PDB file of C-alpha atoms in Angstrom:
ATOM      1  CA  VAL A   1      11.730  -5.568  -4.892  1.00  0.00           C
ATOM      2  CA  GLN A   2      13.113  -3.279  -2.399  1.00  0.00           C
ATOM      3  CA  LEU A   3      10.446  -1.988   0.228  1.00  0.00           C
ATOM      4  CA  GLN A   4      10.899   1.142   1.870  1.00  0.00           C
ATOM      5  CA  ALA A   5       8.940   2.030   4.699  1.00  0.00           C
ATOM      6  CA  SER A   6       8.310   5.481   6.271  1.00  0.00           C
ATOM      7  CA  GLY A   7       5.590   7.562   8.852  1.00  0.00           C
ATOM      8  CA  GLY A   8       6.233   6.714  12.065  1.00  0.00           C
ATOM      9  CA  GLY A   9       6.758   8.597  14.983  1.00  0.00           C
ATOM     10  CA  LEU A  10       6.008   9.372  18.265  1.00  0.00           C
ATOM     11  CA  VAL A  11       2.180  10.199  18.967  1.00  0.00           C
ATOM     12  CA  GLN A  12      -0.213  10.580  22.078  1.00  0.00           C
ATOM     13  CA  ALA A  13      -2.266   7.251  22.970  1.00  0.00           C
ATOM     14  CA  GLY A  14      -5.583   7.999  20.908  1.00  0.00           C
ATOM     15  CA  GLY A  15      -4.517   9.310  18.210  1.00  0.00           C
ATOM     16  CA  SER A  16      -3.474   8.135  14.980  1.00  0.00           C
ATOM     17  CA  LEU A  17      -0.554   7.511  12.439  1.00  0.00           C
ATOM     18  CA  ARG A  18      -0.439   6.693   8.597  1.00  0.00           C
ATOM     19  CA  LEU A  19       2.208   3.703   7.265  1.00  0.00           C
ATOM     20  CA  SER A  20       3.484   3.729   4.386  1.00  0.00           C
ATOM     21  CA  CYS A  21       5.807   1.383   2.469  1.00  0.00           C
ATOM     22  CA  ALA A  22       6.814   2.240  -0.878  1.00  0.00           C
ATOM     23  CA  ALA A  23       7.956  -0.899  -3.509  1.00  0.00           C
ATOM     24  CA  SER A  24      10.512  -0.875  -6.608  1.00  0.00           C
ATOM     25  CA  GLY A  25      10.534  -2.795  -9.079  1.00  0.00           C
ATOM     26  CA  ARG A  26       7.249  -3.613 -11.824  1.00  0.00           C
ATOM     27  CA  ALA A  27       5.680  -7.053 -10.100  1.00  0.00           C
ATOM     28  CA  PHE A  28       4.005  -5.202  -6.999  1.00  0.00           C
ATOM     29  CA  SER A  29       0.490  -6.124  -7.770  1.00  0.00           C
ATOM     30  CA  THR A  30       2.232 -10.171  -7.887  1.00  0.00           C
ATOM     31  CA  TYR A  31       3.133 -10.078  -4.111  1.00  0.00           C
ATOM     32  CA  ALA A  32       0.735 -10.229  -1.347  1.00  0.00           C
ATOM     33  CA  MET A  33       1.585  -7.313   1.325  1.00  0.00           C
ATOM     34  CA  SER A  34       1.976  -7.513   4.872  1.00  0.00           C
ATOM     35  CA  TRP A  35       3.057  -5.428   8.043  1.00  0.00           C
ATOM     36  CA  PHE A  36       5.096  -6.806  11.000  1.00  0.00           C
ATOM     37  CA  ARG A  37       5.949  -4.955  14.330  1.00  0.00           C
ATOM     38  CA  GLN A  38       8.677  -6.023  16.754  1.00  0.00           C
ATOM     39  CA  ALA A  39       8.824  -4.349  20.329  1.00  0.00           C
ATOM     40  CA  PRO A  40      12.215  -4.410  22.269  1.00  0.00           C
ATOM     41  CA  GLY A  41      13.008  -7.608  23.812  1.00  0.00           C
ATOM     42  CA  LYS A  42       9.811  -9.328  21.997  1.00  0.00           C
ATOM     43  CA  GLU A  43      10.095 -11.109  18.679  1.00  0.00           C
ATOM     44  CA  ARG A  44       8.198 -10.148  15.338  1.00  0.00           C
ATOM     45  CA  GLU A  45       4.509 -10.182  15.240  1.00  0.00           C
ATOM     46  CA  PHE A  46       2.187 -10.305  12.298  1.00  0.00           C
ATOM     47  CA  VAL A  47       0.144  -7.189  12.282  1.00  0.00           C
ATOM     48  CA  ALA A  48      -1.667  -7.045   8.497  1.00  0.00           C
ATOM     49  CA  THR A  49      -1.921  -8.755   5.299  1.00  0.00           C
ATOM     50  CA  ILE A  50      -3.435  -7.803   2.367  1.00  0.00           C
ATOM     51  CA  SER A  51      -3.930  -9.951  -1.085  1.00  0.00           C
ATOM     52  CA  ARG A  52      -2.992  -8.910  -4.518  1.00  0.00           C
ATOM     53  CA  SER A  53      -5.837  -7.506  -5.585  1.00  0.00           C
ATOM     54  CA  GLY A  54      -6.462  -5.420  -2.285  1.00  0.00           C
ATOM     55  CA  SER A  55      -9.675  -7.820  -1.995  1.00  0.00           C
ATOM     56  CA  ILE A  56      -8.699 -10.023   1.012  1.00  0.00           C
ATOM     57  CA  THR A  57      -7.214  -8.807   4.414  1.00  0.00           C
ATOM     58  CA  TYR A  58      -6.849 -10.233   7.629  1.00  0.00           C
ATOM     59  CA  TYR A  59      -5.425  -8.573  10.988  1.00  0.00           C
ATOM     60  CA  ALA A  60      -4.440  -9.758  14.508  1.00  0.00           C
ATOM     61  CA  ASP A  61      -7.166  -9.748  16.743  1.00  0.00           C
ATOM     62  CA  SER A  62      -4.922  -7.283  18.932  1.00  0.00           C
ATOM     63  CA  VAL A  63      -5.307  -4.583  16.352  1.00  0.00           C
ATOM     64  CA  LYS A  64      -8.407  -5.683  14.673  1.00  0.00           C
ATOM     65  CA  GLY A  65     -10.822  -2.911  14.524  1.00  0.00           C
ATOM     66  CA  ARG A  66      -8.247   0.036  14.666  1.00  0.00           C
ATOM     67  CA  PHE A  67      -5.883  -0.880  11.725  1.00  0.00           C
ATOM     68  CA  THR A  68      -6.465  -0.876   7.914  1.00  0.00           C
ATOM     69  CA  ILE A  69      -4.605  -2.068   6.021  1.00  0.00           C
ATOM     70  CA  SER A  70      -5.051  -0.700   2.033  1.00  0.00           C
ATOM     71  CA  ARG A  71      -2.474  -0.893  -0.624  1.00  0.00           C
ATOM     72  CA  ASP A  72      -2.317   1.208  -4.289  1.00  0.00           C
ATOM     73  CA  ASN A  73      -1.024  -1.333  -7.186  1.00  0.00           C
ATOM     74  CA  ALA A  74      -0.532   1.894  -9.980  1.00  0.00           C
ATOM     75  CA  LYS A  75       2.286   3.859  -6.911  1.00  0.00           C
ATOM     76  CA  ASN A  76       3.455   0.277  -5.635  1.00  0.00           C
ATOM     77  CA  MET A  77       2.401   1.485  -2.372  1.00  0.00           C
ATOM     78  CA  VAL A  78       1.181  -0.218   1.038  1.00  0.00           C
ATOM     79  CA  TYR A  79      -0.410   1.973   3.632  1.00  0.00           C
ATOM     80  CA  LEU A  80      -1.477   0.929   7.390  1.00  0.00           C
ATOM     81  CA  GLN A  81      -4.211   3.221   8.822  1.00  0.00           C
ATOM     82  CA  MET A  82      -3.240   3.265  12.953  1.00  0.00           C
ATOM     83  CA  ASN A  83      -6.255   4.713  14.592  1.00  0.00           C
ATOM     84  CA  ASN A  84      -6.845   4.887  18.843  1.00  0.00           C
ATOM     85  CA  LEU A  85      -3.565   4.037  19.561  1.00  0.00           C
ATOM     86  CA  LYS A  86      -2.153   2.013  22.300  1.00  0.00           C
ATOM     87  CA  LEU A  87       0.921   2.198  24.290  1.00  0.00           C
ATOM     88  CA  GLU A  88       1.686  -1.641  23.430  1.00  0.00           C
ATOM     89  CA  ASP A  89       1.562  -0.551  19.652  1.00  0.00           C
ATOM     90  CA  THR A  90       5.051   0.949  20.389  1.00  0.00           C
ATOM     91  CA  ALA A  91       6.840  -1.165  18.119  1.00  0.00           C
ATOM     92  CA  VAL A  92       9.124  -1.555  14.855  1.00  0.00           C
ATOM     93  CA  TYR A  93       6.837  -1.649  12.163  1.00  0.00           C
ATOM     94  CA  TYR A  94       7.885  -3.247   9.216  1.00  0.00           C
ATOM     95  CA  CYS A  95       6.263  -3.718   5.422  1.00  0.00           C
ATOM     96  CA  ALA A  96       6.873  -7.495   3.600  1.00  0.00           C
ATOM     97  CA  ALA A  97       6.538  -8.960   0.482  1.00  0.00           C
ATOM     98  CA  GLN A  98       5.430 -12.452  -0.001  1.00  0.00           C
ATOM     99  CA  ILE A  99       5.535 -14.147  -3.189  1.00  0.00           C
ATOM    100  CA  ARG A 100       3.098 -17.300  -3.607  1.00  0.00           C
ATOM    101  CA  GLY A 101       0.025 -17.660  -1.674  1.00  0.00           C
ATOM    102  CA  ILE A 102      -0.989 -15.303   1.501  1.00  0.00           C
ATOM    103  CA  SER A 103       0.371 -15.984   4.657  1.00  0.00           C
ATOM    104  CA  THR A 104       0.276 -14.858   8.332  1.00  0.00           C
ATOM    105  CA  THR A 105       3.986 -15.871   9.099  1.00  0.00           C
ATOM    106  CA  THR A 106       7.568 -14.220   9.714  1.00  0.00           C
ATOM    107  CA  GLY A 107       8.799 -17.201   7.196  1.00  0.00           C
ATOM    108  CA  ASP A 108       6.829 -16.715   4.869  1.00  0.00           C
ATOM    109  CA  MET A 109       8.032 -13.425   3.467  1.00  0.00           C
ATOM    110  CA  ASP A 110      10.009 -13.074   0.771  1.00  0.00           C
ATOM    111  CA  TYR A 111      11.386  -9.678   1.027  1.00  0.00           C
ATOM    112  CA  TRP A 112      11.952  -7.071   4.349  1.00  0.00           C
ATOM    113  CA  GLY A 113      11.813  -3.428   4.257  1.00  0.00           C
ATOM    114  CA  LYS A 114      13.205  -1.187   6.794  1.00  0.00           C
ATOM    115  CA  GLY A 115      11.257  -0.705   9.374  1.00  0.00           C
ATOM    116  CA  THR A 116      10.320   2.579  10.816  1.00  0.00           C
ATOM    117  CA  GLN A 117       9.824   3.158  14.736  1.00  0.00           C
ATOM    118  CA  VAL A 118       6.269   3.648  16.045  1.00  0.00           C
ATOM    119  CA  THR A 119       6.433   5.156  19.757  1.00  0.00           C
ATOM    120  CA  VAL A 120       3.064   6.289  21.713  1.00  0.00           C
ATOM    121  CA  SER A 121       3.355   7.837  24.258  1.00  0.00           C
ATOM    122  CA  SER A 122       0.440   8.190  27.182  1.00  0.00           C
TER     123      SER A 122
END
């Protein structure tokens, strides 16, 4: 599967952005989908994950209550709605697909897309 993230940009603190991830292939609904992010000089970290049906979601504590992950299996899309953005949310955001299970660990992801830059300014 190929993944392409989009929707990043420059936003002021307190603002909102919606990231999208388009997936190729017909097996999209069989993958758990996740968002990760990587800030300069830091390791890639988990942000949010969603189960194949969309009924189960997990969030990093740092984004809980502010970010919402969702998916549209008919369109092969996964989204990350980011509200009340903070300076520390600045990072490159990546979407990832997992064939088996559902995990928050980078090493468990099977496919990665190219990232999209999110920059939050004061």
